[in-house]
Short mmCIF file of C-alpha atoms in Angstrom, two decimals:
data_model
loop_
_atom_site.label_atom_id
_atom_site.label_comp_id
_atom_site.label_asym_id
_atom_site.label_seq_id
_atom_site.Cartn_x
_atom_site.Cartn_y
_atom_site.Cartn_z
CA MET A 263 -2.70 -17.92 -2.54
CA CYS A 264 -1.11 -21.28 -3.33
CA SER A 265 1.98 -21.29 -5.53
CA THR A 266 0.85 -24.45 -7.35
CA THR A 267 -2.29 -22.63 -8.57
CA THR A 268 -0.51 -19.32 -9.22
CA LEU A 269 2.46 -20.71 -11.20
CA PRO A 270 0.39 -21.42 -14.37
CA ALA A 271 -0.90 -17.89 -14.32
CA VAL A 272 2.58 -16.38 -14.63
CA GLU A 273 4.34 -19.01 -16.74
CA GLY A 274 5.54 -17.36 -19.92
CA CYS A 275 5.19 -13.84 -18.51
CA GLU A 276 8.12 -11.46 -18.67
CA ARG A 277 6.67 -9.03 -16.08
CA VAL A 278 4.25 -9.43 -13.24
CA PHE A 279 2.42 -6.78 -11.18
CA HIS A 280 1.62 -7.63 -7.59
CA LEU A 281 -1.17 -5.43 -6.41
CA ALA A 282 -2.93 -7.02 -3.43
CA THR A 283 -2.87 -6.13 0.25
CA PRO A 284 -5.84 -6.27 2.56
CA VAL A 285 -7.18 -2.86 3.64
CA PRO A 286 -8.91 -3.24 6.95
CA GLU A 287 -11.87 -0.91 7.51
CA ASP A 288 -13.37 -2.33 10.62
CA LYS A 289 -11.92 -3.35 13.95
CA ILE A 290 -9.35 -6.05 13.37
CA VAL A 291 -10.03 -9.24 15.30
CA ASP A 292 -6.91 -11.20 14.38
CA LEU A 293 -4.15 -8.92 13.30
CA GLU A 294 -1.85 -11.65 12.18
CA SER A 295 -4.26 -13.57 9.92
CA GLU A 296 -6.40 -10.68 8.69
CA VAL A 297 -3.60 -8.26 7.68
CA LEU A 298 0.02 -9.15 8.28
CA ASN A 299 0.17 -12.82 7.27
CA THR A 300 -2.01 -12.19 4.25
CA ALA A 301 0.19 -9.30 3.00
CA VAL A 302 3.58 -10.81 3.73
CA LYS A 303 2.80 -14.42 2.79
CA GLY A 304 0.92 -13.33 -0.31
CA THR A 305 3.91 -11.23 -1.43
CA LEU A 306 6.34 -14.04 -0.67
CA ASN A 307 4.24 -16.48 -2.67
CA VAL A 308 4.24 -14.10 -5.67
CA LEU A 309 8.04 -13.72 -5.33
CA LYS A 310 8.63 -17.45 -5.29
CA VAL A 311 6.33 -18.07 -8.19
CA CYS A 312 8.02 -15.34 -10.25
CA SER A 313 11.41 -16.89 -9.51
CA ALA A 314 10.20 -20.33 -10.53
CA ALA A 315 8.68 -18.99 -13.74
CA LYS A 316 11.77 -17.02 -14.56
CA VAL A 317 9.90 -13.72 -14.66
CA GLN A 318 12.21 -10.88 -15.69
CA LYS A 319 10.69 -8.18 -13.49
CA LEU A 320 8.15 -8.02 -10.66
CA VAL A 321 6.45 -4.69 -9.97
CA VAL A 322 5.23 -4.51 -6.42
CA MET A 323 2.45 -1.96 -5.93
CA SER A 324 3.33 -0.65 -2.54
CA SER A 325 1.72 2.45 -1.02
CA ASN A 326 2.63 5.85 0.27
CA ALA A 327 1.77 4.16 3.62
CA ALA A 328 5.16 2.42 3.50
CA VAL A 329 7.16 5.62 3.15
CA ASP A 330 5.20 8.65 4.47
CA PHE A 331 4.51 8.11 8.14
CA ASN A 332 7.66 8.92 10.02
CA PRO A 333 7.45 11.79 12.49
CA ASN A 334 11.25 11.93 12.73
CA TRP A 335 11.80 12.49 9.01
CA PRO A 336 13.16 16.01 8.45
CA GLN A 337 10.42 18.24 6.92
CA ASP A 338 12.88 19.84 4.56
CA ARG A 339 14.30 16.56 3.22
CA LEU A 340 12.83 14.91 0.11
CA LYS A 341 11.77 11.29 0.32
CA ASP A 342 14.05 8.80 -1.33
CA GLU A 343 14.96 5.07 -1.19
CA SER A 344 16.00 5.47 2.45
CA SER A 345 12.68 6.85 3.64
CA TRP A 346 10.44 4.33 5.36
CA SER A 347 7.42 4.85 7.57
CA ASP A 348 8.29 4.26 11.17
CA LYS A 349 6.89 0.79 11.80
CA GLU A 350 6.75 1.20 15.61
CA PHE A 351 5.02 4.54 15.20
CA CYS A 352 2.41 2.94 12.94
CA LYS A 353 1.89 0.02 15.43
CA GLU A 354 1.45 2.52 18.32
CA ASN A 355 -1.23 4.28 16.27
CA GLY A 356 -2.99 1.08 15.15
CA ASP A 357 -2.09 1.66 11.50
CA TRP A 358 -1.83 -1.99 10.59
CA TYR A 359 -2.20 -1.43 6.87
CA SER A 360 1.03 0.62 6.87
CA VAL A 361 2.75 -2.05 9.04
CA ALA A 362 1.69 -4.68 6.54
CA LYS A 363 2.85 -2.66 3.53
CA ILE A 364 6.22 -1.89 5.13
CA THR A 365 6.82 -5.52 6.13
CA ALA A 366 5.69 -6.92 2.79
CA GLU A 367 7.87 -4.56 0.81
CA GLN A 368 10.91 -5.18 3.05
CA THR A 369 10.34 -8.89 2.50
CA ALA A 370 10.16 -8.37 -1.26
CA LEU A 371 13.38 -6.33 -1.37
CA GLU A 372 15.26 -8.87 0.84
CA TYR A 373 14.01 -11.75 -1.32
CA ALA A 374 15.07 -9.91 -4.50
CA ASP A 375 18.59 -9.30 -3.14
CA LYS A 376 19.02 -12.94 -2.11
CA ASN A 377 17.47 -14.55 -5.22
CA GLY A 378 18.35 -12.15 -8.04
CA LEU A 379 14.80 -11.22 -8.92
CA ASP A 380 14.38 -7.78 -10.40
CA VAL A 381 11.78 -6.03 -8.14
CA VAL A 382 10.53 -2.51 -8.61
CA THR A 383 8.17 -0.81 -6.14
CA LEU A 384 5.65 1.99 -6.79
CA TYR A 385 4.06 4.17 -4.10
CA PRO A 386 0.65 5.49 -5.10
CA PRO A 387 -1.24 7.47 -2.40
CA LEU A 388 -4.64 6.32 -3.78
CA VAL A 389 -5.75 3.92 -6.49
CA PHE A 390 -8.89 4.39 -8.59
CA GLY A 391 -10.44 2.11 -11.21
CA PRO A 392 -13.14 -0.46 -11.76
CA LEU A 393 -14.11 -2.25 -8.57
CA LEU A 394 -13.54 -5.96 -8.48
CA GLN A 395 -15.69 -6.47 -5.37
CA SER A 396 -19.25 -5.50 -4.47
CA THR A 397 -18.19 -3.02 -1.80
CA VAL A 398 -16.58 0.39 -2.16
CA ASN A 399 -12.84 0.40 -1.37
CA THR A 400 -10.96 2.94 0.65
CA SER A 401 -9.58 4.89 -2.28
CA SER A 402 -12.99 5.11 -3.88
CA LYS A 403 -14.50 6.28 -0.65
CA PHE A 404 -11.97 9.13 -0.65
CA LEU A 405 -13.13 10.14 -4.18
CA ILE A 406 -16.78 10.02 -3.06
CA TYR A 407 -16.06 12.29 -0.09
CA VAL A 408 -14.27 14.70 -2.48
CA ILE A 409 -17.17 14.77 -4.93
CA LYS A 410 -19.63 15.39 -2.12
CA GLY A 411 -17.47 18.29 -0.92
CA SER A 412 -17.05 16.78 2.52
CA LEU A 413 -14.35 17.43 5.02
CA VAL A 414 -12.11 14.55 4.06
CA ARG A 415 -10.69 12.31 6.78
CA VAL A 416 -9.76 9.04 5.14
CA CYS A 417 -8.27 7.56 8.24
CA SER A 418 -8.74 8.08 11.97
CA LEU A 419 -5.06 8.64 12.53
CA PRO A 420 -4.55 12.26 13.60
CA TYR A 421 -1.21 12.73 11.93
CA LEU A 422 -2.26 12.00 8.43
CA PRO A 423 -2.06 14.93 5.93
CA PHE A 424 -5.30 13.82 4.24
CA VAL A 425 -7.55 16.03 6.36
CA THR A 426 -8.37 18.97 4.10
CA TRP A 427 -11.18 21.16 2.91
CA ILE A 428 -12.21 20.55 -0.66
CA THR A 429 -12.79 23.70 -2.64
CA THR A 430 -15.69 24.34 -4.98
CA SER A 431 -13.31 24.60 -7.97
CA LEU A 432 -11.96 21.13 -7.28
CA ILE A 433 -15.43 19.66 -6.97
CA ASN A 434 -16.50 21.38 -10.26
CA PHE A 435 -13.34 19.99 -11.94
CA LEU A 436 -14.10 16.47 -10.75
CA LEU A 437 -17.74 16.66 -11.85
CA THR A 438 -17.08 17.96 -15.36
#
């Protein structure tokens, strides 16, 4: 994303939603260019464009991936602004999407503090809606598995809480 082509898209806007981060499905060949640089540089470009256009608020669509995966977080403690996924833990497990989301969000919050941009982050676990591409995305694959009544394992990481049996009542609810 180039800021010279993005600036006209946000000029005159009071609020902007930043929604994009690559979600790798296959083996990553070049981690830096395929995931990390794309997520962090893309976020930084949106931040700079919003500052230049005097946008009042930027909503960054983060992910539960940025806050949920920390094996040291006390089980009885609610998540709050201090809860982050453990970046090193995610790296050790090859969870590059989470690493990208953590890094991009930390970059956004640091930029906001230094430059006075009002940034708000949201943490959805899954996102559903019309597809903008010709392939099925990760969140939609999850829904397809649920509808089919499959044992759901969205990610190959063994610590994720997404491994669950889907009951007949849930399937019926989703199909009606």
